[in-house]
Coordinates of C-alpha atoms in Angstrom, one line a residue:
M1 CA -32.5 32.4 3.2
R2 CA -33.6 28.9 2.5
R3 CA -32.8 29.4 -1.3
F4 CA -29.4 30.8 -0.5
L5 CA -28.5 28.0 1.7
L6 CA -30.0 25.3 -1.0
L7 CA -27.8 27.1 -3.5
I8 CA -24.6 26.6 -1.2
L9 CA -25.6 22.9 -0.7
I10 CA -25.7 22.4 -4.5
I11 CA -22.3 24.2 -5.1
A12 CA -20.8 21.9 -2.3
L13 CA -22.2 18.6 -3.6
A14 CA -21.0 19.5 -7.1
Y15 CA -17.5 20.2 -5.8
G16 CA -17.5 17.1 -3.5
S17 CA -18.4 14.8 -6.6
R18 CA -16.2 16.4 -9.0
H19 CA -14.4 13.2 -9.8
L20 CA -17.6 11.8 -11.2
W21 CA -18.2 14.5 -13.9
I22 CA -14.8 16.3 -14.7
D23 CA -13.6 13.2 -16.7
S24 CA -16.9 13.2 -18.8
A25 CA -16.9 16.9 -19.1
Q26 CA -13.4 17.0 -20.3
K27 CA -14.4 15.4 -23.6
L28 CA -16.8 18.2 -24.2
V29 CA -15.1 21.4 -22.7
P30 CA -11.5 22.6 -23.3
S31 CA -9.2 21.3 -20.5
S32 CA -8.1 24.8 -19.7
I33 CA -11.6 25.6 -18.6
I34 CA -12.1 22.4 -16.8
D35 CA -9.0 22.9 -14.8
S36 CA -10.0 26.2 -13.6
I37 CA -13.6 25.1 -12.4
P38 CA -12.3 23.4 -9.1
N39 CA -10.2 26.3 -8.2
E40 CA -13.0 28.6 -8.9
I41 CA -15.5 26.6 -6.8
E42 CA -13.2 26.1 -4.0
S43 CA -12.5 30.1 -4.0
S44 CA -16.1 30.7 -4.0
L45 CA -17.0 28.1 -1.3
N46 CA -14.2 29.7 1.0
D47 CA -15.9 33.3 0.4
L48 CA -19.4 31.7 1.3
T49 CA -18.2 29.9 4.5
Q50 CA -16.6 33.2 5.8
Y51 CA -20.0 35.1 5.0
L52 CA -22.0 32.4 6.6
Q53 CA -19.8 32.6 9.8
S54 CA -20.2 36.2 9.9
L55 CA -24.2 35.8 9.4
F56 CA -24.5 33.0 11.9
S57 CA -22.3 35.1 14.3
E58 CA -24.5 38.2 14.1
N59 CA -27.5 36.2 14.9
N60 CA -26.2 34.0 17.6
I61 CA -26.7 30.8 15.5
S62 CA -24.5 27.8 16.2
F63 CA -24.2 24.3 15.0
D64 CA -23.0 21.3 17.1
T65 CA -21.0 19.0 15.1
E66 CA -19.9 15.5 16.1
Q67 CA -16.0 15.6 16.6
K68 CA -14.2 12.4 15.7
P69 CA -11.7 11.4 18.6
E70 CA -8.3 12.3 17.9
R71 CA -6.0 9.5 17.1
V72 CA -3.3 9.1 19.9
A73 CA -0.1 7.7 18.5
P74 CA 1.1 4.4 20.3
E75 CA 3.9 5.0 23.0
L76 CA 6.9 3.2 21.6
S77 CA 9.7 1.8 23.7
A78 CA 13.3 0.7 22.8
P79 CA 13.8 -3.0 21.9
E80 CA 14.7 -5.3 24.8
E81 CA 16.3 -8.2 23.3
Q82 CA 17.1 -7.0 19.6
V83 CA 18.1 -4.1 17.4
F84 CA 14.8 -3.5 16.0
S85 CA 11.2 -3.8 17.2
V86 CA 7.7 -2.9 15.6
H87 CA 4.8 -1.6 17.6
N88 CA 6.8 -2.6 20.7
T89 CA 7.1 -6.3 19.2
E90 CA 10.1 -8.3 18.6
L91 CA 11.1 -11.7 17.1
G92 CA 10.4 -14.4 19.5
D93 CA 7.6 -12.8 21.2
S94 CA 4.3 -14.7 21.7
R95 CA 1.0 -14.2 19.9
A96 CA -0.6 -13.4 23.2
D97 CA 1.9 -10.7 24.0
V98 CA 1.5 -9.3 20.5
E99 CA -2.3 -9.1 20.6
G100 CA -2.2 -7.8 24.2
E101 CA -0.1 -4.8 22.7
I102 CA -1.8 -4.4 19.3
G103 CA -5.2 -5.8 19.5
E104 CA -7.2 -8.1 17.3
P105 CA -6.1 -9.4 13.7
M106 CA -7.8 -8.0 10.6
R107 CA -6.7 -10.6 8.4
S108 CA -4.5 -13.8 7.9
S109 CA -3.1 -14.9 4.6
E110 CA -0.6 -17.1 3.4
N111 CA 2.9 -15.7 2.7
E112 CA 6.2 -16.9 0.8
Y113 CA 7.4 -18.6 4.0
G114 CA 4.7 -21.1 4.3
L115 CA 3.3 -19.1 7.3
N116 CA 0.6 -16.5 7.3
W117 CA 1.0 -12.8 7.4
V118 CA -1.4 -11.8 10.2
T119 CA -2.3 -8.1 9.8
Y120 CA -3.3 -5.6 12.6
H121 CA -4.5 -2.2 12.0
D122 CA -7.2 0.4 12.9
D123 CA -8.7 1.5 9.5
Y124 CA -5.1 0.9 8.4
H125 CA -3.5 3.3 10.9
E126 CA -1.0 1.4 13.0
F127 CA -0.4 -1.1 10.3
V128 CA 1.6 -4.1 11.2
M129 CA 2.1 -7.6 9.7
V130 CA 3.3 -10.4 11.7
A131 CA 4.2 -14.0 10.8
Y132 CA 3.8 -16.7 13.6
D133 CA 5.2 -20.2 13.5
D134 CA 3.1 -23.2 14.8
Q135 CA 4.0 -22.3 18.2
D136 CA 2.7 -18.8 17.9
I137 CA 6.1 -17.4 18.3
V138 CA 6.8 -14.0 16.1
R139 CA 9.2 -15.1 13.2
G140 CA 8.4 -12.3 10.7
L141 CA 7.5 -8.5 11.2
Y142 CA 6.6 -5.7 8.8
T143 CA 5.4 -2.1 8.9
N144 CA 5.4 0.9 6.6
Q145 CA 4.2 3.2 9.3
D146 CA 6.1 5.0 12.1
L147 CA 6.1 2.2 14.5
I148 CA 9.7 1.2 14.4
S149 CA 11.9 1.4 17.5
S150 CA 15.6 0.7 17.5
T151 CA 18.6 0.5 19.8
T152 CA 20.3 2.7 17.1
D153 CA 19.5 6.2 15.5
I154 CA 17.4 4.6 12.7
E155 CA 13.8 5.2 12.7
Y156 CA 10.9 5.7 10.3
G157 CA 12.1 8.6 8.0
S158 CA 15.7 8.1 8.7
D159 CA 18.1 8.8 5.6
K160 CA 19.9 5.9 3.9
N161 CA 23.1 7.3 4.8
V162 CA 22.2 7.1 8.5
V163 CA 21.1 3.5 8.1
R164 CA 24.5 2.4 6.6
D165 CA 26.6 4.4 9.1
Q166 CA 24.7 2.6 11.9
L167 CA 24.5 -0.9 10.3
G168 CA 27.4 -0.8 7.9
E169 CA 27.5 -2.0 4.3
P170 CA 24.2 -4.0 3.1
E171 CA 24.2 -7.4 1.9
T172 CA 24.5 -7.8 -1.9
Y173 CA 23.8 -11.6 -2.1
M174 CA 21.6 -14.1 -0.3
S175 CA 22.5 -17.8 -0.3
K176 CA 19.9 -20.3 -0.8
G177 CA 21.3 -23.9 -0.7
L178 CA 24.1 -24.1 -3.3
F179 CA 23.1 -20.9 -5.0
R180 CA 23.7 -17.2 -4.4
Y181 CA 21.1 -14.7 -5.5
E182 CA 21.9 -11.0 -6.1
V183 CA 19.9 -8.6 -4.1
N184 CA 19.5 -4.7 -3.9
Q185 CA 20.4 -4.1 -7.6
D186 CA 18.2 -0.9 -7.7
Q187 CA 19.2 0.5 -4.4
E188 CA 15.7 0.6 -3.3
Y189 CA 16.2 -1.2 -0.2
D190 CA 19.0 -2.6 1.9
L191 CA 19.5 -6.1 3.4
F192 CA 21.5 -6.5 6.6
Q193 CA 22.0 -9.7 8.9
V194 CA 21.3 -8.6 12.3
D195 CA 20.4 -10.5 15.5
N196 CA 20.3 -13.7 13.7
S197 CA 17.7 -12.3 11.5
Y198 CA 17.4 -10.6 8.0
V199 CA 16.3 -7.0 8.2
T200 CA 15.2 -5.1 5.0
L201 CA 14.9 -1.4 5.1
F202 CA 12.9 0.2 2.3
Y203 CA 13.5 3.7 1.0
D204 CA 11.4 6.1 -0.9
E205 CA 13.2 7.6 -3.5
H206 CA 10.6 10.3 -4.0
Q207 CA 11.3 11.5 -0.3
D208 CA 15.0 11.8 -0.3
N209 CA 15.9 7.9 0.1
T210 CA 14.5 7.9 3.6
V211 CA 13.1 4.7 5.3
T212 CA 9.6 4.1 4.5
A213 CA 9.2 0.5 5.7
I214 CA 10.8 -2.4 7.4
Q215 CA 10.6 -6.2 7.2
I216 CA 12.3 -8.5 9.8
I217 CA 12.7 -12.2 9.0
D218 CA 14.1 -15.0 11.5
Y219 CA 17.4 -16.2 9.9
D220 CA 16.2 -20.0 10.0
L221 CA 12.8 -19.1 8.5
E222 CA 14.5 -17.4 5.6
Q223 CA 16.9 -20.4 5.1
S224 CA 13.9 -22.7 5.2
K225 CA 13.2 -21.6 1.7
N226 CA 15.1 -23.5 -0.6
D227 CA 14.9 -21.1 -3.5
I228 CA 14.4 -17.4 -3.8
Y229 CA 10.8 -18.0 -5.1
T230 CA 8.3 -20.0 -3.5
E231 CA 6.4 -23.0 -5.1
P232 CA 3.1 -21.4 -5.8
N233 CA -0.5 -22.5 -4.7
D234 CA -3.9 -21.2 -4.6
Q235 CA -3.5 -20.0 -1.0
L236 CA -0.3 -18.0 -1.9
K237 CA -1.8 -16.6 -4.9
E238 CA -4.9 -15.2 -2.8
G239 CA -2.4 -14.2 0.0
F240 CA -0.3 -12.1 -2.1
E241 CA -3.5 -10.4 -3.7
F242 CA -4.8 -9.5 -0.3
Q243 CA -1.4 -8.4 1.0
L244 CA -0.7 -6.0 -1.9
F245 CA -4.3 -4.5 -1.2
D246 CA -3.7 -4.1 2.4
L247 CA -0.3 -2.4 1.7
T248 CA -1.7 -0.2 -0.7
N249 CA -4.4 1.1 1.8
A250 CA -1.8 1.3 4.6
T251 CA 0.1 3.6 2.3
R252 CA -2.8 5.8 1.3
V253 CA -3.6 6.5 5.0
N254 CA 0.2 7.6 5.3
H255 CA -0.7 10.3 2.7
N256 CA -4.2 11.4 4.3
L257 CA -6.1 9.6 1.3
P258 CA -9.3 7.6 1.8
I259 CA -9.0 3.8 1.9
L260 CA -9.8 1.9 -1.2
T261 CA -12.7 -1.0 -1.4
W262 CA -11.9 -4.5 -2.5
D263 CA -13.7 -5.5 -5.6
A264 CA -13.9 -8.9 -6.3
D265 CA -15.1 -8.6 -10.0
V266 CA -12.2 -6.4 -10.9
R267 CA -9.9 -8.8 -9.2
D268 CA -11.0 -11.6 -11.8
T269 CA -10.0 -9.1 -14.5
A270 CA -6.8 -8.4 -13.0
R271 CA -6.1 -12.3 -12.5
D272 CA -6.8 -12.9 -16.2
H273 CA -4.2 -10.5 -17.3
S274 CA -1.6 -11.6 -14.8
L275 CA -2.3 -15.1 -16.1
D276 CA -2.1 -14.2 -19.6
M277 CA 1.4 -12.6 -19.0
A278 CA 2.6 -15.4 -17.1
E279 CA 1.5 -18.1 -19.8
N280 CA 2.5 -16.2 -22.7
D281 CA 5.8 -14.7 -21.4
Y282 CA 5.3 -10.9 -21.9
F283 CA 5.0 -7.9 -19.6
G284 CA 2.9 -5.0 -20.4
H285 CA -0.5 -2.9 -20.2
T286 CA -1.5 -3.9 -23.7
N287 CA -2.2 -7.6 -24.3
L288 CA -1.2 -9.9 -27.3
E289 CA -4.6 -9.2 -28.9
G290 CA -4.1 -5.3 -28.6
Q291 CA -6.6 -4.9 -25.7
S292 CA -5.7 -1.9 -23.4
P293 CA -6.6 -2.1 -19.6
F294 CA -9.8 -0.1 -20.3
D295 CA -10.8 -2.6 -23.1
R296 CA -10.5 -5.5 -20.7
L297 CA -12.6 -3.8 -18.2
Q298 CA -15.2 -3.1 -20.6
Q299 CA -15.1 -6.6 -21.8
D300 CA -15.8 -7.9 -18.4
D301 CA -18.8 -5.4 -18.1
I302 CA -17.0 -3.3 -15.3
S303 CA -18.4 0.2 -15.5
F304 CA -16.0 3.0 -14.7
S305 CA -15.6 6.6 -15.2
T306 CA -11.9 6.7 -14.3
A307 CA -9.5 3.9 -14.0
G308 CA -5.8 2.9 -13.7
E309 CA -3.4 -0.1 -13.9
N310 CA -0.3 -1.1 -12.1
L311 CA 1.9 -4.2 -13.0
A312 CA 4.8 -5.7 -11.2
Y313 CA 6.8 -8.9 -12.1
G314 CA 9.4 -11.0 -10.4
Q315 CA 9.6 -9.6 -7.0
F316 CA 10.0 -12.1 -4.0
S317 CA 6.6 -11.1 -2.4
S318 CA 3.9 -8.4 -2.4
I319 CA 5.9 -6.4 0.1
F320 CA 8.7 -6.0 -2.5
A321 CA 6.3 -5.5 -5.3
H322 CA 4.5 -2.7 -3.4
E323 CA 7.6 -1.0 -2.3
G324 CA 9.1 -1.0 -5.8
L325 CA 5.8 0.4 -7.5
M326 CA 5.9 3.3 -4.8
N327 CA 9.3 4.0 -6.2
S328 CA 8.2 4.2 -9.7
L329 CA 6.5 7.6 -10.3
G330 CA 3.5 6.7 -12.6
H331 CA 2.5 3.6 -10.4
R332 CA 2.9 5.8 -7.4
E333 CA 0.6 8.2 -8.8
N334 CA -2.1 5.6 -9.1
I335 CA -1.6 4.3 -5.7
L336 CA -1.9 8.0 -4.3
Q337 CA -4.8 9.0 -6.6
E338 CA -7.5 10.4 -4.7
R339 CA -10.3 9.9 -7.4
F340 CA -9.9 6.1 -7.2
L341 CA -12.4 4.3 -4.9
N342 CA -12.1 0.6 -5.7
L343 CA -8.9 -1.7 -6.2
G344 CA -8.9 -5.4 -7.2
V345 CA -5.5 -7.3 -7.2
G346 CA -4.8 -10.3 -9.5
V347 CA -1.7 -12.5 -9.2
A348 CA -0.4 -15.4 -11.3
F349 CA 2.8 -17.5 -11.6
N350 CA 4.9 -18.5 -14.4
N351 CA 6.6 -22.1 -14.8
E352 CA 9.5 -20.6 -12.7
S353 CA 7.3 -19.7 -9.8
Q354 CA 7.9 -15.9 -10.5
P355 CA 4.8 -13.8 -9.7
F356 CA 2.9 -11.4 -12.1
Y357 CA 0.9 -8.7 -10.2
T358 CA -1.9 -6.6 -11.7
E359 CA -3.7 -3.8 -9.5
K360 CA -6.9 -2.5 -11.1
F361 CA -8.0 0.9 -9.8
Y362 CA -11.4 2.3 -10.7
T363 CA -14.3 4.6 -9.8
S364 CA -17.9 3.7 -11.2

C-alpha cells in the first residue's frame, strides 16, 4: 500500500512541476509526444483519484483538509453624488472614509498627475487604485475588477454599445493648454466628460468589447497637466514600473491565475532595454546589437527555463499601457501565461517625455 501511494505521489509531483521539465524535454523528444504527456498524466491521476476514493470509502478512511475561507464579494451600492463609483468610493471622498470601506493600502507610487496611486487589494482581489490630493481627498480612481457601480446601466462587463447608449458619443480630443490631442484612435477605450471629471472606460477586444476597467480623474486635476506627457523623474519611472506590475497581477487574478513575484534583477534588465530604445530611437525585441530578449537575460546571468517579454511605447501611463497590451494577443498570452512565476518591469523616457515599457516574465 505504501509503495502504491508513493507512486501516486511521484506522478502528482511530476505533473505539478511540468513547467520545469517540459521545455527541456521538447528539445529531445518530438513535440507530438510531449504534448500528449500532460493529458495522459491527468487522465491517469483522475482514474487513480477515483480508485483511492473508493478504497478509502470501503475502509472507512477519511482525511481532514483545511478549507480556505470562501471570498465574499463586497456589497456595492449605487453612487450618491456622481454617475460612477468604485468599491463604493467617489471623487471627493476623504481618505479616512475610503480606508474605512476598503482597508489599508498595499503600495503608494507616483503617477503622471504629480500625485500617488495608492493601491488597495487582498492578494490582488478587490483591486483599487486611488489618487489623493494634499488634503487627502479622492481625485482619481481606477479598477479592473467587478467593483464598478453606476446610476446608469453600465457595469463591469457591459458591452461598448451599452456604454455609448448611456453616455453618448465619446470624446475624440483632449485639450491641453493651446493644443488638442487626439485620443481613442484604436477604439480600445472611450473617454467621456461626466460630473466634472474625465471617465475612461476600457474594453476587452478579446471578450466582445466589454468593459474591463474604469479610470475616473477629476477635471481640474487632468487640466493641471500642461502636456499629454508628464516631465519624467526617478519617482515617476519607479511608479510606472510598480503600477504595471500590480495591474498585471490584478488581471491574472481575474483569470484565476497565480500572482507573479517581483524580481528586481530582471527589472534592471528590462530598464536597460527600455533606456536603449528611448535613447536610440527604436522599438523592438531585438536590440541594435542583434541581441534577443533571451540573449539579454543570459548576459545578465539570469537563469530561466522559460521567459517572455512585452513592450509598449508612447502610452500616457501604465494603465493605458496595460490595457493596450491586454488587447494585443501575443502580449496578452504572456500576461496570462500560467507557467511564468516572476516579473520585472523597466521604464525609461525619451527626450519628448514619452515612456518606453519593458516587461520581463520568466521562470527559473
